[in-house]
PDB file of C-alpha atoms and ligand atoms in Angstrom:
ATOM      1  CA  UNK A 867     -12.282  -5.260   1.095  1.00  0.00           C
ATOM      2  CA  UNK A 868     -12.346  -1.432   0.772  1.00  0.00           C
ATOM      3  CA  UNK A 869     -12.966   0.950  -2.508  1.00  0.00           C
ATOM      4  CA  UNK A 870     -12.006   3.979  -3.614  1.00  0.00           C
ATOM      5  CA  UNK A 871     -12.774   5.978  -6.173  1.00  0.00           C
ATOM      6  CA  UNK A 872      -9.909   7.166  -8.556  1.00  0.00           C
ATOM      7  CA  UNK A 873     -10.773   9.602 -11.345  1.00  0.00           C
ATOM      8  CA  UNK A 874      -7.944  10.213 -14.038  1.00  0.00           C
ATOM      9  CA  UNK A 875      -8.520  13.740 -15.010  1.00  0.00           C
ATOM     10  CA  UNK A 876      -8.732  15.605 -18.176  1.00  0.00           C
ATOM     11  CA  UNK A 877      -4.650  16.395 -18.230  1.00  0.00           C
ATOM     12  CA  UNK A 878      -4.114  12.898 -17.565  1.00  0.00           C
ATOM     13  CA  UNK A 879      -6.130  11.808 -20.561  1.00  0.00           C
ATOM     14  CA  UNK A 880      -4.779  14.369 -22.923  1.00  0.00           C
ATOM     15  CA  UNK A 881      -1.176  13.701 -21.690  1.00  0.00           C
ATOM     16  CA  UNK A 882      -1.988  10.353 -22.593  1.00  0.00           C
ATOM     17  CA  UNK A 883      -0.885   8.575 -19.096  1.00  0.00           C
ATOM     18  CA  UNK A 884      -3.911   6.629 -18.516  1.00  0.00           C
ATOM     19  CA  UNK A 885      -2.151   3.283 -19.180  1.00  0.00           C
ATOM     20  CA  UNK A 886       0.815   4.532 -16.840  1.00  0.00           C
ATOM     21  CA  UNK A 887      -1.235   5.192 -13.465  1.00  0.00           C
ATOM     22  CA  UNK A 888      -4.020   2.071 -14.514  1.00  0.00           C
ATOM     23  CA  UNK A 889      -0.310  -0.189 -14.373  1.00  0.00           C
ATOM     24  CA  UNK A 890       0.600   1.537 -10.823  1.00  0.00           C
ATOM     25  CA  UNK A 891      -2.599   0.797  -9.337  1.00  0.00           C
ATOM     26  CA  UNK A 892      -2.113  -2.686 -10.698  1.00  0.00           C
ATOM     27  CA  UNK A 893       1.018  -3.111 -10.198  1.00  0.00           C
ATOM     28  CA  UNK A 894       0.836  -2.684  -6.313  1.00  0.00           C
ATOM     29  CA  UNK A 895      -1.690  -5.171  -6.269  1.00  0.00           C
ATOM     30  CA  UNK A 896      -5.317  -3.534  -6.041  1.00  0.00           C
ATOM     31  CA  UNK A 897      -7.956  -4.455  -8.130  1.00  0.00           C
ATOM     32  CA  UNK A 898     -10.272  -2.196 -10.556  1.00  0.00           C
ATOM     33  CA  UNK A 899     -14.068  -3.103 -10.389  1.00  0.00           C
ATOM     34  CA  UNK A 900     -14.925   0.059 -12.236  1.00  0.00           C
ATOM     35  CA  UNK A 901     -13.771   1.971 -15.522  1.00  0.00           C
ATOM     36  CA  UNK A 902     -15.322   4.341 -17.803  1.00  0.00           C
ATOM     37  CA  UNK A 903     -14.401   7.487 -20.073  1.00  0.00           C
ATOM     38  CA  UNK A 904     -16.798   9.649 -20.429  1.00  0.00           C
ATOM     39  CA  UNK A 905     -17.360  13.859 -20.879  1.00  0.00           C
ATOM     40  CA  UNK A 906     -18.954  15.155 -17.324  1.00  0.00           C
ATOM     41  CA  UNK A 907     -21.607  17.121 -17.282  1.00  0.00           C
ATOM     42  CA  UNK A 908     -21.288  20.515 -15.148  1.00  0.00           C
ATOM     43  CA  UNK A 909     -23.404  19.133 -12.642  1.00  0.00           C
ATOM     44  CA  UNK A 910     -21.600  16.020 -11.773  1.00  0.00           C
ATOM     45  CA  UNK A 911     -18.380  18.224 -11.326  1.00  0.00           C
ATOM     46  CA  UNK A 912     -19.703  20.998  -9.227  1.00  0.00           C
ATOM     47  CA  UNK A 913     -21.330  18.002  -7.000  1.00  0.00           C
ATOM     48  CA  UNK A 914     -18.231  16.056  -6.868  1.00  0.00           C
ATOM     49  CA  UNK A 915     -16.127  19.124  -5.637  1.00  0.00           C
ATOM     50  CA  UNK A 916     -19.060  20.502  -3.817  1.00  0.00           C
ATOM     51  CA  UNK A 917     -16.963  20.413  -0.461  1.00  0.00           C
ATOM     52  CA  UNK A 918     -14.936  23.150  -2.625  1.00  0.00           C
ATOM     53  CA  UNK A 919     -17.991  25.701  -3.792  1.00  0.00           C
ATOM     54  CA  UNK A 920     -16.590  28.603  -1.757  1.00  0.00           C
ATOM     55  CA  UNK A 921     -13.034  28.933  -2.448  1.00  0.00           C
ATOM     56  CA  UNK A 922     -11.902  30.986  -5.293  1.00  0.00           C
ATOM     57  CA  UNK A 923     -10.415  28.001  -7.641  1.00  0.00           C
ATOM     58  CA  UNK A 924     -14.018  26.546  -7.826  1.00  0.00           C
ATOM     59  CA  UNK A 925     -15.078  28.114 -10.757  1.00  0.00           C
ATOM     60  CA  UNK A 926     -11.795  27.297 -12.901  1.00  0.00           C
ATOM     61  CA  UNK A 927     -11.205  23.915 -11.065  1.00  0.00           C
ATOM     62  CA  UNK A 928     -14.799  22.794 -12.464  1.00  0.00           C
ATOM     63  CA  UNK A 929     -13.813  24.306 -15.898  1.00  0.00           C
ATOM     64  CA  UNK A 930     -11.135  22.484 -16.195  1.00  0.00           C
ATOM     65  CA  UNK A 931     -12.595  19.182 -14.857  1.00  0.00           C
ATOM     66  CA  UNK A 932     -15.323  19.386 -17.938  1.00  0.00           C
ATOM     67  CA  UNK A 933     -13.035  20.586 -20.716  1.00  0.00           C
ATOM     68  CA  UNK A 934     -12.084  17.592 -21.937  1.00  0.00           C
ATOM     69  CA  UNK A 935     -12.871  13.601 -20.889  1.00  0.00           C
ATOM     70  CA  UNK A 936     -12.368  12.042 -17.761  1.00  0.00           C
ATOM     71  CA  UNK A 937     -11.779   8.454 -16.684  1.00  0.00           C
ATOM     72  CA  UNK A 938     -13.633   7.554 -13.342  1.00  0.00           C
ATOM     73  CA  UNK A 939     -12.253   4.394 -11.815  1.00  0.00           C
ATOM     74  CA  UNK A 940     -13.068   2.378  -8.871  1.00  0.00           C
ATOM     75  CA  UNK A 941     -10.386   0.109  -7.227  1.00  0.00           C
ATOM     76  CA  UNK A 942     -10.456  -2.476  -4.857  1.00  0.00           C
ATOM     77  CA  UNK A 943      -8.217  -4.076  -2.041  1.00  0.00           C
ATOM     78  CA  UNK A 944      -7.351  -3.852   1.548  1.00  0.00           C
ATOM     79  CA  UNK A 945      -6.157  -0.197   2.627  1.00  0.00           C
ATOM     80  CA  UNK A 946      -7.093   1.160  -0.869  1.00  0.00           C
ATOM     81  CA  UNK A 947      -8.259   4.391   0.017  1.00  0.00           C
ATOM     82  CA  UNK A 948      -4.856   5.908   2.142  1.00  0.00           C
ATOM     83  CA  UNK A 949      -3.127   3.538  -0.180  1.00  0.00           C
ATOM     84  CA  UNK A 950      -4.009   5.286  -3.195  1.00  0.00           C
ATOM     85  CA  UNK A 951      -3.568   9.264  -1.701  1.00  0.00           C
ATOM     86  CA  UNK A 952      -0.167   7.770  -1.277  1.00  0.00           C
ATOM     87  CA  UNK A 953       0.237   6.791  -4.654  1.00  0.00           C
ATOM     88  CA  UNK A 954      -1.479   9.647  -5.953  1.00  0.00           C
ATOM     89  CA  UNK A 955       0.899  12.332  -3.559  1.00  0.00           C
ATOM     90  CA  UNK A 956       0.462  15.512  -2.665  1.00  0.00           C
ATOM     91  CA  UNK A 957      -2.297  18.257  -4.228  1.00  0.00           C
ATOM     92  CA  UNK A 958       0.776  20.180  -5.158  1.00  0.00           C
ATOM     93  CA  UNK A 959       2.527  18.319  -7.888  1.00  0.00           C
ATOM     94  CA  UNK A 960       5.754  20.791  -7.401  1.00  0.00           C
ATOM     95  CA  UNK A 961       6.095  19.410  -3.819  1.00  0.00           C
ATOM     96  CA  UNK A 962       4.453  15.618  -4.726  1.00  0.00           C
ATOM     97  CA  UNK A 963       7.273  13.746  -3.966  1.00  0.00           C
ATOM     98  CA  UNK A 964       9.245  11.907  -6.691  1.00  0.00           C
ATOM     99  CA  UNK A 965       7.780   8.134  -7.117  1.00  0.00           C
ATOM    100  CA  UNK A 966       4.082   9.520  -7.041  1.00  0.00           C
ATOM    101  CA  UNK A 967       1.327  10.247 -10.160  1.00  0.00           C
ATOM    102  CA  UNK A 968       1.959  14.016  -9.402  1.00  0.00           C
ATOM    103  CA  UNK A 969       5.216  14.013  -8.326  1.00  0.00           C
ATOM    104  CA  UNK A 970       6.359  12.118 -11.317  1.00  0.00           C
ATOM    105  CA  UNK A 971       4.443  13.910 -13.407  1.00  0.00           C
ATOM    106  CA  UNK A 972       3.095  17.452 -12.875  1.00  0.00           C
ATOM    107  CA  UNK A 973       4.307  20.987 -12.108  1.00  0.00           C
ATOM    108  CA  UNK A 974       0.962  22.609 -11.285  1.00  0.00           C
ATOM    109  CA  UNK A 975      -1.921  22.204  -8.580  1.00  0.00           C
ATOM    110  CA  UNK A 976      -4.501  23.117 -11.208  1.00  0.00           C
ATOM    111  CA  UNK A 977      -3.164  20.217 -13.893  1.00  0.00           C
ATOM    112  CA  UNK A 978      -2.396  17.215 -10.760  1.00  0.00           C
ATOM    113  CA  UNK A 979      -3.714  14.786 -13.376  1.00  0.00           C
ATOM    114  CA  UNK A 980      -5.680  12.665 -11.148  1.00  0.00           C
ATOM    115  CA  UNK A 981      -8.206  12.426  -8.238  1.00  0.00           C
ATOM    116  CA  UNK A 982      -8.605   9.829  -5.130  1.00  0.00           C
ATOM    117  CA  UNK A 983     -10.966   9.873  -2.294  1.00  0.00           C
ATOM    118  CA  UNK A 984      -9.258  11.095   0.800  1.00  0.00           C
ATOM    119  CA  UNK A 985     -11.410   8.752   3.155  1.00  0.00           C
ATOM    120  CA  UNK A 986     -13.707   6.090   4.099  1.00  0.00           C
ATOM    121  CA  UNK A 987     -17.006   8.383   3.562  1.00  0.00           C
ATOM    122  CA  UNK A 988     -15.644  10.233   0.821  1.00  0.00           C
ATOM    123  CA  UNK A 989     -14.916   7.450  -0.924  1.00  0.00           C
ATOM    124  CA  UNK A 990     -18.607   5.568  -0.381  1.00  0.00           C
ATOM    125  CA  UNK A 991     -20.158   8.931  -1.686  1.00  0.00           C
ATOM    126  CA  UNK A 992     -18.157   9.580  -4.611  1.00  0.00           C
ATOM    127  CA  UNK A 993     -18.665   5.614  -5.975  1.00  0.00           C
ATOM    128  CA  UNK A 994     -22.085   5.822  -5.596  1.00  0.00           C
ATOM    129  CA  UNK A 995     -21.787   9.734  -7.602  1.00  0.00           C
ATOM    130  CA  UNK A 996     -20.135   8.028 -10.403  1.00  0.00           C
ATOM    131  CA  UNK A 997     -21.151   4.844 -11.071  1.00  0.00           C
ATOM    132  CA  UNK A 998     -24.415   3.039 -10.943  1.00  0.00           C
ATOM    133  CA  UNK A 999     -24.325  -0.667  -8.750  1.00  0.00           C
ATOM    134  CA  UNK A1000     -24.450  -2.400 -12.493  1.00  0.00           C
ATOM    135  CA  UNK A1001     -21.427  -1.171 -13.646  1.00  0.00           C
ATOM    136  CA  UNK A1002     -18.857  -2.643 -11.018  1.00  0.00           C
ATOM    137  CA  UNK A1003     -18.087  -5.979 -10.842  1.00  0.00           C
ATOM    138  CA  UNK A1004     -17.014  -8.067  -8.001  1.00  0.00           C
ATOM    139  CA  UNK A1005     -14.239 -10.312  -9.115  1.00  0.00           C
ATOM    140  CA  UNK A1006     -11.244 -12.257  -7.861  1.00  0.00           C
ATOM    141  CA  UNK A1007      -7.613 -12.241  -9.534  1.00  0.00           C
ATOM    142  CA  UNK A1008      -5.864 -15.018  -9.877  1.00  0.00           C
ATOM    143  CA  UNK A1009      -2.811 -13.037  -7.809  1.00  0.00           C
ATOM    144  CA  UNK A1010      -5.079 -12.721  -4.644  1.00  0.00           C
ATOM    145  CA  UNK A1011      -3.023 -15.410  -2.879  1.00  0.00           C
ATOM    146  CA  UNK A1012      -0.441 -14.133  -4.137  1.00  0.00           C
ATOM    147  CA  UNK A1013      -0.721 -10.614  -2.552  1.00  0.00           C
ATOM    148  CA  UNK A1014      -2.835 -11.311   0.813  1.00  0.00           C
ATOM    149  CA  UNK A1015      -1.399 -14.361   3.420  1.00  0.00           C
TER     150      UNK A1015
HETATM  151  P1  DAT B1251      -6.765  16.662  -3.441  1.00  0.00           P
HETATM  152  O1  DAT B1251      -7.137  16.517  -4.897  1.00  0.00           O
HETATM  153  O2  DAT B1251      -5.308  16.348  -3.207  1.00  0.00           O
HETATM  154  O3  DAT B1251      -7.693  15.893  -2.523  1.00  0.00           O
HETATM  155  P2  DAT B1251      -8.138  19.080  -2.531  1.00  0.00           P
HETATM  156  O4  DAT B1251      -9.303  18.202  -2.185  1.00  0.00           O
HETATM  157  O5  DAT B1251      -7.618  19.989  -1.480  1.00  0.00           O
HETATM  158  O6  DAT B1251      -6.904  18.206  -3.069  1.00  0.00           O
HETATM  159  O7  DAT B1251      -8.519  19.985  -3.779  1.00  0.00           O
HETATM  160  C1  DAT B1251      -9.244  19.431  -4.866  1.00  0.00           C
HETATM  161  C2  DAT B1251      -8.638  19.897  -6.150  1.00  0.00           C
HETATM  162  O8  DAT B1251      -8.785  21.317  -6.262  1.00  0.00           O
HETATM  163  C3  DAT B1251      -7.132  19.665  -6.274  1.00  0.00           C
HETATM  164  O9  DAT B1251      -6.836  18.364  -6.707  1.00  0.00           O
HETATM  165  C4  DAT B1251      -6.723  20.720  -7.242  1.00  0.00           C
HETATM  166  C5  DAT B1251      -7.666  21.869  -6.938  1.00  0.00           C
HETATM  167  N1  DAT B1251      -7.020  22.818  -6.040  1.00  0.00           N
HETATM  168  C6  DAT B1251      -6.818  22.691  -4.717  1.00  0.00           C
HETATM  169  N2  DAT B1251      -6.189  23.744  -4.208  1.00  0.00           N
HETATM  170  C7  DAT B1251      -5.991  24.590  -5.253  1.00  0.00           C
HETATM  171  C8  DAT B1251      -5.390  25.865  -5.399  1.00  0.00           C
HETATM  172  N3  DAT B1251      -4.861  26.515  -4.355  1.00  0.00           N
HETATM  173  N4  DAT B1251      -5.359  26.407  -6.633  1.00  0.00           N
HETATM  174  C9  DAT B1251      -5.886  25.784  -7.690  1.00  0.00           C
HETATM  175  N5  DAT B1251      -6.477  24.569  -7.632  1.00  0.00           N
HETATM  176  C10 DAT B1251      -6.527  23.985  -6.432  1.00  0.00           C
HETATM  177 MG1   MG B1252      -9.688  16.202  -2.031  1.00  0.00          MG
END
């Protein structure tokens, strides 16, 4: 089974949607084996978007990612990672489509509310970035047979 890593960001929180993309995710059928809210530090932000240091929305893109709190996620299930980007939509909520996070829900490319890892090695690196082996948990739902022949 694949993960991703899935990080509600600090508009998302504020605008008080957590419960509204946790049900999407678990609504299509993939399972979370990681949650926490928390306030990240400068350091974890600038290493998280580190791929991004040189391009001019770096500064105010890390800014924004510390204002406020954060929920960091990890979900679980087969085709996750693509899965969620297509759940998520595009970067720019204005041309998400309609039906995704940021097409149902954001105007702006510097408020797109949430975060997923865009591929298999992203999303290895940013699990083990935010969360320590102890605090996901490997666990069946009863709906697995349900959602997997
Ligand atoms: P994504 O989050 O869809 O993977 P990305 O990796 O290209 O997009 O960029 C990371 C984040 O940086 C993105 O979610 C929002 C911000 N960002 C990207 N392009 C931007 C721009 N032109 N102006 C302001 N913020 C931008
Ligand atoms: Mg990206």
């Amino acid at each position: 089974m694949e993960r991703t890593f899935i990080a509600i960001k600090p508009d998302g929180v504020q605008r008080q949607i957590i419960g509204e993309i946790i049900r999407r995710f678990e609504s299509k059928g993939f399972t979370l084996v990681g949650l926490k809210i928390m306030q990240v530090s400068r350091e974890l932000a600038e290493q998280h978007y580190a791929v991004h240091k040189e391009r001019p929305f770096f500064p105010g893109l890390v800014n924004f990612i510390i204002s406020a709190p954060l929920v960091a996620m990890v979900w679980e299930g087969e085709g996750v990672i693509a899965s969620a980007r297509k759940l998520i939509g595009a970067t720019n909520p204005l041309t998400a489509e309609p039906g995704t996070i940021r097409g149902d829900f954001g105007v702006s490319v510097g408020r797109n509310l949430i975060h997923g890892s865009d591929a298999p090695e992203t999303a290895a690196e940013e699990i083990k970035l935010w969360f320590k082996d102890e605090e996901l948990v490997s666990w069946q739902p009863a709906s697995t047979p349900w959602l997997y022949e």
